[in-house]
PDB file of C-alpha atoms in Angstrom:
ATOM      1  CA  ILE A   1     -15.296  -2.251   3.016  1.00 96.00           C
ATOM      2  CA  VAL A   2     -14.903   1.110   4.598  1.00 97.00           C
ATOM      3  CA  LEU A   3     -11.914   1.291   6.912  1.00 98.00           C
ATOM      4  CA  THR A   4     -12.283   4.347   9.455  1.00 98.00           C
ATOM      5  CA  GLN A   5      -9.526   5.374  11.842  1.00 98.00           C
ATOM      6  CA  SER A   6      -9.261   7.157  14.894  1.00 97.00           C
ATOM      7  CA  PRO A   7      -8.245   9.386  16.003  1.00 98.00           C
ATOM      8  CA  ALA A   8      -7.266  11.494  12.758  1.00 98.00           C
ATOM      9  CA  THR A   9      -4.325  13.035  14.942  1.00 98.00           C
ATOM     10  CA  LEU A  10      -2.786  11.928  18.012  1.00 98.00           C
ATOM     11  CA  SER A  11      -0.154  14.071  19.954  1.00 98.00           C
ATOM     12  CA  LEU A  12       1.961  12.191  22.217  1.00 97.00           C
ATOM     13  CA  SER A  13       5.524  12.395  23.552  1.00 97.00           C
ATOM     14  CA  PRO A  14       8.461   9.916  23.400  1.00 97.00           C
ATOM     15  CA  GLY A  15       8.376   7.319  25.719  1.00 97.00           C
ATOM     16  CA  GLU A  16       4.462   7.209  25.806  1.00 98.00           C
ATOM     17  CA  ARG A  17       2.043   4.390  25.051  1.00 98.00           C
ATOM     18  CA  ALA A  18       0.100   4.679  21.329  1.00 98.00           C
ATOM     19  CA  THR A  19      -3.306   3.467  20.657  1.00 98.00           C
ATOM     20  CA  LEU A  20      -4.561   3.549  17.143  1.00 98.00           C
ATOM     21  CA  SER A  21      -7.936   2.455  15.811  1.00 98.00           C
ATOM     22  CA  CYS A  22      -9.230   0.988  12.792  1.00 98.00           C
ATOM     23  CA  GLY A  23     -12.763   0.291  12.455  1.00 98.00           C
ATOM     24  CA  ALA A  24     -14.475  -1.797   9.498  1.00 98.00           C
ATOM     25  CA  SER A  25     -17.822  -0.998   8.104  1.00 97.00           C
ATOM     26  CA  GLN A  26     -18.086  -5.068   7.858  1.00 97.00           C
ATOM     27  CA  SER A  27     -16.372  -8.054   9.553  1.00 96.00           C
ATOM     28  CA  VAL A  28     -12.986  -8.467   7.778  1.00 95.00           C
ATOM     29  CA  THR A  29     -12.451 -11.774   6.504  1.00 90.00           C
ATOM     30  CA  SER A  30     -10.012 -13.963   8.246  1.00 86.00           C
ATOM     31  CA  SER A  31      -8.764 -10.983  10.036  1.00 92.00           C
ATOM     32  CA  TYR A  32      -6.871 -10.044   6.904  1.00 96.00           C
ATOM     33  CA  LEU A  33      -5.924  -6.434   8.044  1.00 97.00           C
ATOM     34  CA  ALA A  34      -2.441  -4.751   7.806  1.00 98.00           C
ATOM     35  CA  TRP A  35      -0.926  -1.444   9.326  1.00 98.00           C
ATOM     36  CA  TYR A  36       1.443   0.479   7.261  1.00 98.00           C
ATOM     37  CA  GLN A  37       3.640   3.453   8.498  1.00 98.00           C
ATOM     38  CA  GLN A  38       4.759   6.140   6.179  1.00 98.00           C
ATOM     39  CA  LYS A  39       7.085   8.998   6.719  1.00 98.00           C
ATOM     40  CA  PRO A  40       7.224  12.045   4.881  1.00 96.00           C
ATOM     41  CA  GLY A  41       8.510  11.652   1.384  1.00 95.00           C
ATOM     42  CA  LEU A  42       8.866   8.080   1.542  1.00 98.00           C
ATOM     43  CA  ALA A  43       6.988   5.347   0.713  1.00 98.00           C
ATOM     44  CA  PRO A  44       4.697   2.972   3.403  1.00 98.00           C
ATOM     45  CA  ARG A  45       6.065   0.246   4.863  1.00 98.00           C
ATOM     46  CA  LEU A  46       4.380  -3.044   6.591  1.00 98.00           C
ATOM     47  CA  LEU A  47       3.915  -3.201   9.870  1.00 98.00           C
ATOM     48  CA  ILE A  48       1.564  -5.773  11.023  1.00 98.00           C
ATOM     49  CA  TYR A  49      -0.204  -8.127   8.829  1.00 97.00           C
ATOM     50  CA  ASP A  50      -2.972 -10.592   9.660  1.00 97.00           C
ATOM     51  CA  ALA A  51      -4.000  -8.046  12.403  1.00 97.00           C
ATOM     52  CA  SER A  52      -1.181  -9.193  14.714  1.00 97.00           C
ATOM     53  CA  SER A  53       1.838 -10.678  13.024  1.00 98.00           C
ATOM     54  CA  ARG A  54       4.839  -8.441  13.010  1.00 98.00           C
ATOM     55  CA  ALA A  55       6.392  -8.095   9.681  1.00 97.00           C
ATOM     56  CA  THR A  56      10.090  -8.741   9.200  1.00 95.00           C
ATOM     57  CA  GLY A  57      12.461  -6.420  10.852  1.00 96.00           C
ATOM     58  CA  ILE A  58       9.778  -4.755  13.308  1.00 98.00           C
ATOM     59  CA  PRO A  59      10.382  -3.741  16.786  1.00 98.00           C
ATOM     60  CA  ASP A  60       8.494  -5.663  19.370  1.00 97.00           C
ATOM     61  CA  ARG A  61       7.050  -2.452  20.799  1.00 98.00           C
ATOM     62  CA  PHE A  62       4.818  -2.229  17.710  1.00 98.00           C
ATOM     63  CA  SER A  63       1.983  -4.779  18.515  1.00 98.00           C
ATOM     64  CA  GLY A  64      -1.592  -5.381  16.570  1.00 98.00           C
ATOM     65  CA  SER A  65      -4.660  -6.879  17.583  1.00 97.00           C
ATOM     66  CA  GLY A  66      -8.520  -7.185  17.138  1.00 97.00           C
ATOM     67  CA  SER A  67     -10.760  -9.013  15.058  1.00 96.00           C
ATOM     68  CA  GLY A  68     -14.158  -8.825  13.040  1.00 96.00           C
ATOM     69  CA  THR A  69     -14.622  -4.993  12.831  1.00 97.00           C
ATOM     70  CA  ASP A  70     -12.454  -3.169  15.568  1.00 98.00           C
ATOM     71  CA  PHE A  71      -8.831  -3.307  15.115  1.00 98.00           C
ATOM     72  CA  THR A  72      -5.919  -1.727  17.519  1.00 98.00           C
ATOM     73  CA  LEU A  73      -2.392  -1.074  16.712  1.00 98.00           C
ATOM     74  CA  THR A  74      -0.438  -0.437  19.769  1.00 98.00           C
ATOM     75  CA  ILE A  75       3.346   1.317  20.053  1.00 98.00           C
ATOM     76  CA  SER A  76       4.113   0.470  23.625  1.00 96.00           C
ATOM     77  CA  ARG A  77       7.009   3.016  24.027  1.00 96.00           C
ATOM     78  CA  LEU A  78       7.232   5.755  21.713  1.00 98.00           C
ATOM     79  CA  GLU A  79      10.603   6.328  19.921  1.00 98.00           C
ATOM     80  CA  PRO A  80      11.546   9.825  18.171  1.00 97.00           C
ATOM     81  CA  GLU A  81      11.319   7.742  14.690  1.00 97.00           C
ATOM     82  CA  ASP A  82       7.926   6.738  14.887  1.00 98.00           C
ATOM     83  CA  PHE A  83       6.126   9.841  14.421  1.00 97.00           C
ATOM     84  CA  ALA A  84       4.686   9.105  11.153  1.00 98.00           C
ATOM     85  CA  VAL A  85       1.158   8.773   9.453  1.00 98.00           C
ATOM     86  CA  TYR A  86      -0.122   5.103   9.911  1.00 98.00           C
ATOM     87  CA  TYR A  87      -2.688   3.596   7.607  1.00 98.00           C
ATOM     88  CA  CYS A  88      -4.921   0.377   8.178  1.00 98.00           C
ATOM     89  CA  GLN A  89      -5.635  -2.088   5.088  1.00 98.00           C
ATOM     90  CA  GLN A  90      -8.164  -4.587   4.679  1.00 97.00           C
ATOM     91  CA  TYR A  91      -7.226  -7.275   2.115  1.00 96.00           C
ATOM     92  CA  GLY A  92      -9.924 -10.289   2.895  1.00 92.00           C
ATOM     93  CA  SER A  93     -12.380  -8.664   0.509  1.00 92.00           C
ATOM     94  CA  SER A  94     -12.364  -7.124  -2.884  1.00 90.00           C
ATOM     95  CA  PRO A  95     -11.301  -4.326  -3.481  1.00 93.00           C
ATOM     96  CA  ILE A  96      -8.724  -3.981  -1.032  1.00 95.00           C
ATOM     97  CA  THR A  97      -9.307  -0.947   0.957  1.00 97.00           C
ATOM     98  CA  PHE A  98      -7.057   1.242   3.361  1.00 98.00           C
ATOM     99  CA  GLY A  99      -8.054   4.051   6.034  1.00 98.00           C
ATOM    100  CA  GLN A 100      -7.790   7.496   5.977  1.00 98.00           C
ATOM    101  CA  GLY A 101      -4.791   7.590   8.186  1.00 98.00           C
ATOM    102  CA  THR A 102      -3.674   8.643  11.604  1.00 98.00           C
ATOM    103  CA  ARG A 103      -1.242  11.201  12.203  1.00 98.00           C
ATOM    104  CA  LEU A 104       1.185  10.678  15.187  1.00 98.00           C
ATOM    105  CA  GLU A 105       2.690  14.082  16.023  1.00 97.00           C
ATOM    106  CA  ILE A 106       5.085  14.840  18.457  1.00 94.00           C
ATOM    107  CA  LYS A 107       3.417  16.866  21.655  1.00 93.00           C
TER     108      LYS A 107
ATOM    109  CA  GLU B   1      18.137  -7.278  -1.239  1.00 95.00           C
ATOM    110  CA  VAL B   2      14.571  -6.710  -2.502  1.00 96.00           C
ATOM    111  CA  GLN B   3      14.312  -3.643  -4.660  1.00 97.00           C
ATOM    112  CA  LEU B   4      11.522  -2.160  -6.686  1.00 98.00           C
ATOM    113  CA  VAL B   5      12.370   0.749  -8.731  1.00 98.00           C
ATOM    114  CA  GLU B   6       9.555   2.852 -10.414  1.00 97.00           C
ATOM    115  CA  SER B   7       9.936   5.162 -13.745  1.00 98.00           C
ATOM    116  CA  GLY B   8       7.801   6.688 -16.315  1.00 98.00           C
ATOM    117  CA  GLY B   9       6.059   9.550 -14.179  1.00 97.00           C
ATOM    118  CA  GLY B  10       5.883  13.043 -15.342  1.00 98.00           C
ATOM    119  CA  LEU B  11       3.568  15.877 -16.649  1.00 98.00           C
ATOM    120  CA  VAL B  12       0.913  15.157 -18.968  1.00 98.00           C
ATOM    121  CA  GLN B  13      -2.130  16.950 -20.619  1.00 98.00           C
ATOM    122  CA  PRO B  14      -5.866  15.776 -19.920  1.00 98.00           C
ATOM    123  CA  GLY B  15      -6.674  12.798 -22.229  1.00 98.00           C
ATOM    124  CA  GLU B  16      -3.139  11.876 -22.507  1.00 98.00           C
ATOM    125  CA  SER B  17      -1.577   8.582 -22.027  1.00 98.00           C
ATOM    126  CA  LEU B  18       1.570   7.162 -20.234  1.00 98.00           C
ATOM    127  CA  ARG B  19       3.378   3.891 -19.241  1.00 98.00           C
ATOM    128  CA  LEU B  20       5.108   3.390 -15.870  1.00 98.00           C
ATOM    129  CA  SER B  21       7.464   0.462 -15.242  1.00 98.00           C
ATOM    130  CA  CYS B  22       8.605  -0.827 -11.984  1.00 98.00           C
ATOM    131  CA  GLU B  23      11.716  -2.950 -12.373  1.00 98.00           C
ATOM    132  CA  ALA B  24      12.372  -5.827  -9.886  1.00 98.00           C
ATOM    133  CA  SER B  25      15.368  -7.194  -8.323  1.00 98.00           C
ATOM    134  CA  GLY B  26      16.424  -9.456  -5.250  1.00 98.00           C
ATOM    135  CA  PHE B  27      13.597 -11.904  -5.306  1.00 97.00           C
ATOM    136  CA  THR B  28      12.160 -14.537  -7.901  1.00 97.00           C
ATOM    137  CA  PHE B  29       9.870 -11.910  -9.941  1.00 98.00           C
ATOM    138  CA  SER B  30       7.792 -14.579 -11.466  1.00 97.00           C
ATOM    139  CA  ASN B  31       6.483 -16.241  -8.047  1.00 96.00           C
ATOM    140  CA  TYR B  32       4.844 -12.805  -6.886  1.00 96.00           C
ATOM    141  CA  ALA B  33       1.387 -11.027  -7.839  1.00 96.00           C
ATOM    142  CA  MET B  34       2.107  -7.483  -7.784  1.00 97.00           C
ATOM    143  CA  HIS B  35       0.109  -4.409  -7.328  1.00 98.00           C
ATOM    144  CA  TRP B  36      -0.320  -0.760  -7.565  1.00 98.00           C
ATOM    145  CA  VAL B  37      -1.211   1.609  -5.237  1.00 98.00           C
ATOM    146  CA  ARG B  38      -1.438   5.872  -5.636  1.00 98.00           C
ATOM    147  CA  GLN B  39      -1.726   8.577  -3.384  1.00 98.00           C
ATOM    148  CA  ALA B  40      -2.776  11.803  -4.290  1.00 98.00           C
ATOM    149  CA  PRO B  41      -0.766  14.835  -3.041  1.00 96.00           C
ATOM    150  CA  GLU B  42      -1.538  15.325   0.608  1.00 95.00           C
ATOM    151  CA  LYS B  43      -4.354  12.356   0.321  1.00 97.00           C
ATOM    152  CA  GLY B  44      -4.368   8.589   1.603  1.00 97.00           C
ATOM    153  CA  LEU B  45      -3.590   5.630  -0.333  1.00 98.00           C
ATOM    154  CA  GLU B  46      -5.908   4.206  -2.982  1.00 98.00           C
ATOM    155  CA  TYR B  47      -5.504   0.796  -4.467  1.00 97.00           C
ATOM    156  CA  ILE B  48      -5.569   0.731  -8.364  1.00 97.00           C
ATOM    157  CA  SER B  49      -4.629  -2.771  -9.630  1.00 97.00           C
ATOM    158  CA  VAL B  50      -3.261  -6.442  -9.160  1.00 97.00           C
ATOM    159  CA  ILE B  51      -1.734  -8.982 -11.435  1.00 97.00           C
ATOM    160  CA  SER B  52      -1.219 -12.634 -10.770  1.00 96.00           C
ATOM    161  CA  ASN B  53       2.410 -13.984 -10.623  1.00 96.00           C
ATOM    162  CA  ASP B  54       1.735 -15.437 -14.288  1.00 96.00           C
ATOM    163  CA  GLY B  55      -0.208 -12.658 -15.612  1.00 96.00           C
ATOM    164  CA  GLY B  56      -2.966 -14.237 -16.079  1.00 96.00           C
ATOM    165  CA  ARG B  57      -5.531 -12.592 -13.862  1.00 96.00           C
ATOM    166  CA  THR B  58      -5.774  -9.044 -13.175  1.00 97.00           C
ATOM    167  CA  TYR B  59      -8.134  -6.605 -11.122  1.00 96.00           C
ATOM    168  CA  HIS B  60      -8.583  -2.680 -11.335  1.00 97.00           C
ATOM    169  CA  ALA B  61     -10.359  -0.481  -9.272  1.00 97.00           C
ATOM    170  CA  ASP B  62     -13.514   1.150 -10.707  1.00 97.00           C
ATOM    171  CA  SER B  63     -11.923   4.352 -10.777  1.00 97.00           C
ATOM    172  CA  VAL B  64      -9.294   3.361 -13.495  1.00 98.00           C
ATOM    173  CA  LYS B  65     -11.235   0.428 -14.954  1.00 98.00           C
ATOM    174  CA  GLY B  66     -11.264   0.895 -19.222  1.00 97.00           C
ATOM    175  CA  ARG B  67      -8.574   3.096 -18.796  1.00 98.00           C
ATOM    176  CA  PHE B  68      -5.450   1.746 -17.022  1.00 98.00           C
ATOM    177  CA  ILE B  69      -4.268  -1.649 -17.784  1.00 98.00           C
ATOM    178  CA  ILE B  70      -1.934  -3.601 -15.560  1.00 98.00           C
ATOM    179  CA  SER B  71       0.772  -6.049 -17.100  1.00 98.00           C
ATOM    180  CA  ARG B  72       4.013  -7.959 -16.689  1.00 98.00           C
ATOM    181  CA  ASP B  73       6.864  -9.093 -18.446  1.00 98.00           C
ATOM    182  CA  ASN B  74       8.491 -11.822 -16.194  1.00 98.00           C
ATOM    183  CA  SER B  75      11.422 -12.205 -18.769  1.00 98.00           C
ATOM    184  CA  LYS B  76      12.284  -8.605 -18.260  1.00 98.00           C
ATOM    185  CA  ASN B  77      11.480  -8.685 -13.941  1.00 98.00           C
ATOM    186  CA  THR B  78       9.269  -5.587 -15.254  1.00 98.00           C
ATOM    187  CA  LEU B  79       5.675  -4.603 -14.065  1.00 98.00           C
ATOM    188  CA  TYR B  80       3.574  -1.962 -15.959  1.00 98.00           C
ATOM    189  CA  LEU B  81       0.827   0.385 -15.734  1.00 98.00           C
ATOM    190  CA  HIS B  82      -0.547   1.429 -18.861  1.00 98.00           C
ATOM    191  CA  MET B  83      -2.147   4.800 -18.407  1.00 98.00           C
ATOM    192  CA  GLY B  84      -5.074   6.125 -20.959  1.00 96.00           C
ATOM    193  CA  SER B  85      -7.360   9.111 -20.989  1.00 97.00           C
ATOM    194  CA  LEU B  86      -5.764  10.731 -18.070  1.00 98.00           C
ATOM    195  CA  ARG B  87      -7.855  12.962 -15.714  1.00 98.00           C
ATOM    196  CA  PRO B  88      -6.396  15.652 -13.290  1.00 98.00           C
ATOM    197  CA  GLU B  89      -7.780  13.546 -10.521  1.00 98.00           C
ATOM    198  CA  ASP B  90      -5.177  10.661 -11.558  1.00 98.00           C
ATOM    199  CA  THR B  91      -2.348  12.843 -10.375  1.00 98.00           C
ATOM    200  CA  ALA B  92      -0.416  11.053  -7.840  1.00 98.00           C
ATOM    201  CA  VAL B  93       2.610   9.077  -6.409  1.00 98.00           C
ATOM    202  CA  TYR B  94       2.150   5.735  -8.061  1.00 98.00           C
ATOM    203  CA  TYR B  95       3.630   2.787  -5.854  1.00 98.00           C
ATOM    204  CA  CYS B  96       4.391  -0.569  -7.300  1.00 98.00           C
ATOM    205  CA  VAL B  97       4.041  -3.366  -4.530  1.00 98.00           C
ATOM    206  CA  ARG B  98       4.858  -6.762  -4.357  1.00 97.00           C
ATOM    207  CA  ASP B  99       2.534  -9.475  -2.392  1.00 95.00           C
ATOM    208  CA  ARG B 100       3.721 -10.607   0.857  1.00 94.00           C
ATOM    209  CA  ARG B 101       2.988 -14.111   0.036  1.00 91.00           C
ATOM    210  CA  VAL B 102       3.780 -16.760  -3.094  1.00 90.00           C
ATOM    211  CA  VAL B 103       0.504 -17.779  -3.978  1.00 87.00           C
ATOM    212  CA  PRO B 104       0.576 -19.070  -7.862  1.00 88.00           C
ATOM    213  CA  GLY B 105      -2.216 -17.595  -9.850  1.00 87.00           C
ATOM    214  CA  ALA B 106      -3.943 -15.761  -7.059  1.00 86.00           C
ATOM    215  CA  ILE B 107      -4.887 -12.279  -7.240  1.00 85.00           C
ATOM    216  CA  LEU B 108      -5.847 -12.234  -3.566  1.00 86.00           C
ATOM    217  CA  SER B 109      -3.567 -10.698  -1.283  1.00 89.00           C
ATOM    218  CA  TRP B 110      -1.517 -11.044   2.185  1.00 91.00           C
ATOM    219  CA  GLY B 111      -0.289  -7.830   2.544  1.00 93.00           C
ATOM    220  CA  PHE B 112       1.896  -5.557   0.572  1.00 96.00           C
ATOM    221  CA  ASP B 113       5.513  -5.822   1.107  1.00 96.00           C
ATOM    222  CA  PRO B 114       7.739  -4.174  -0.020  1.00 97.00           C
ATOM    223  CA  TRP B 115       6.548  -1.238  -1.729  1.00 98.00           C
ATOM    224  CA  GLY B 116       8.834   1.157  -4.304  1.00 98.00           C
ATOM    225  CA  GLN B 117       9.950   4.522  -3.779  1.00 98.00           C
ATOM    226  CA  GLY B 118       7.181   5.727  -6.421  1.00 98.00           C
ATOM    227  CA  THR B 119       6.902   7.828  -9.369  1.00 98.00           C
ATOM    228  CA  LEU B 120       4.981  10.907  -9.548  1.00 98.00           C
ATOM    229  CA  VAL B 121       2.322  11.494 -12.345  1.00 98.00           C
ATOM    230  CA  THR B 122       0.658  14.989 -12.964  1.00 98.00           C
ATOM    231  CA  VAL B 123      -2.031  15.549 -15.223  1.00 98.00           C
ATOM    232  CA  SER B 124      -2.557  19.174 -15.827  1.00 97.00           C
ATOM    233  CA  SER B 125      -2.979  21.456 -19.059  1.00 95.00           C
TER     234      SER B 125
END
């Protein structure tokens, strides 16, 4: 399954709402889709699994939604520490695949 | 605290071999499937391999099949990636990752959490 993330780069200001999209080339089994955040020089961190469940310790300003082939990560009110690269991943079908990433930058 | 610490990366020439290790702590290692994911410089994430909790089942991506082998030693809480016939395109940071859920014998995934800090492998002459 090919995952296509849009936009490639998103420029926003702290306090604004961010909407990141992930489209799949075919339906993602059981909404087995995750979102990860990666900051420069660090490993990725799990934010959302099963399309809409927040991982342990993730603030509630992060939310995931979607099913089938269209998924969204929403950050309701951006904090300075949220500016990073975000990846979606499907784990319902083999091979596991990642999207190419969306860079969220400060405007 | 759950920790994954990779080691073994470095600079090697094309065609050579390398073994990466990932030492786990803070959880019952033998309960979880484990994965390797790599990231080439300034690129995205690429899924490489998985091994079931008991080591009985494995999967390797087509890009490394026949060259890389994943293994584990549950008595040492350690995951390995044996890398052979290395190519310049294998240059990347290699991450060791635990699966999110305990599912005995499975090589399916329910998300990756947590990740190790990564180890850099550079293949160049």
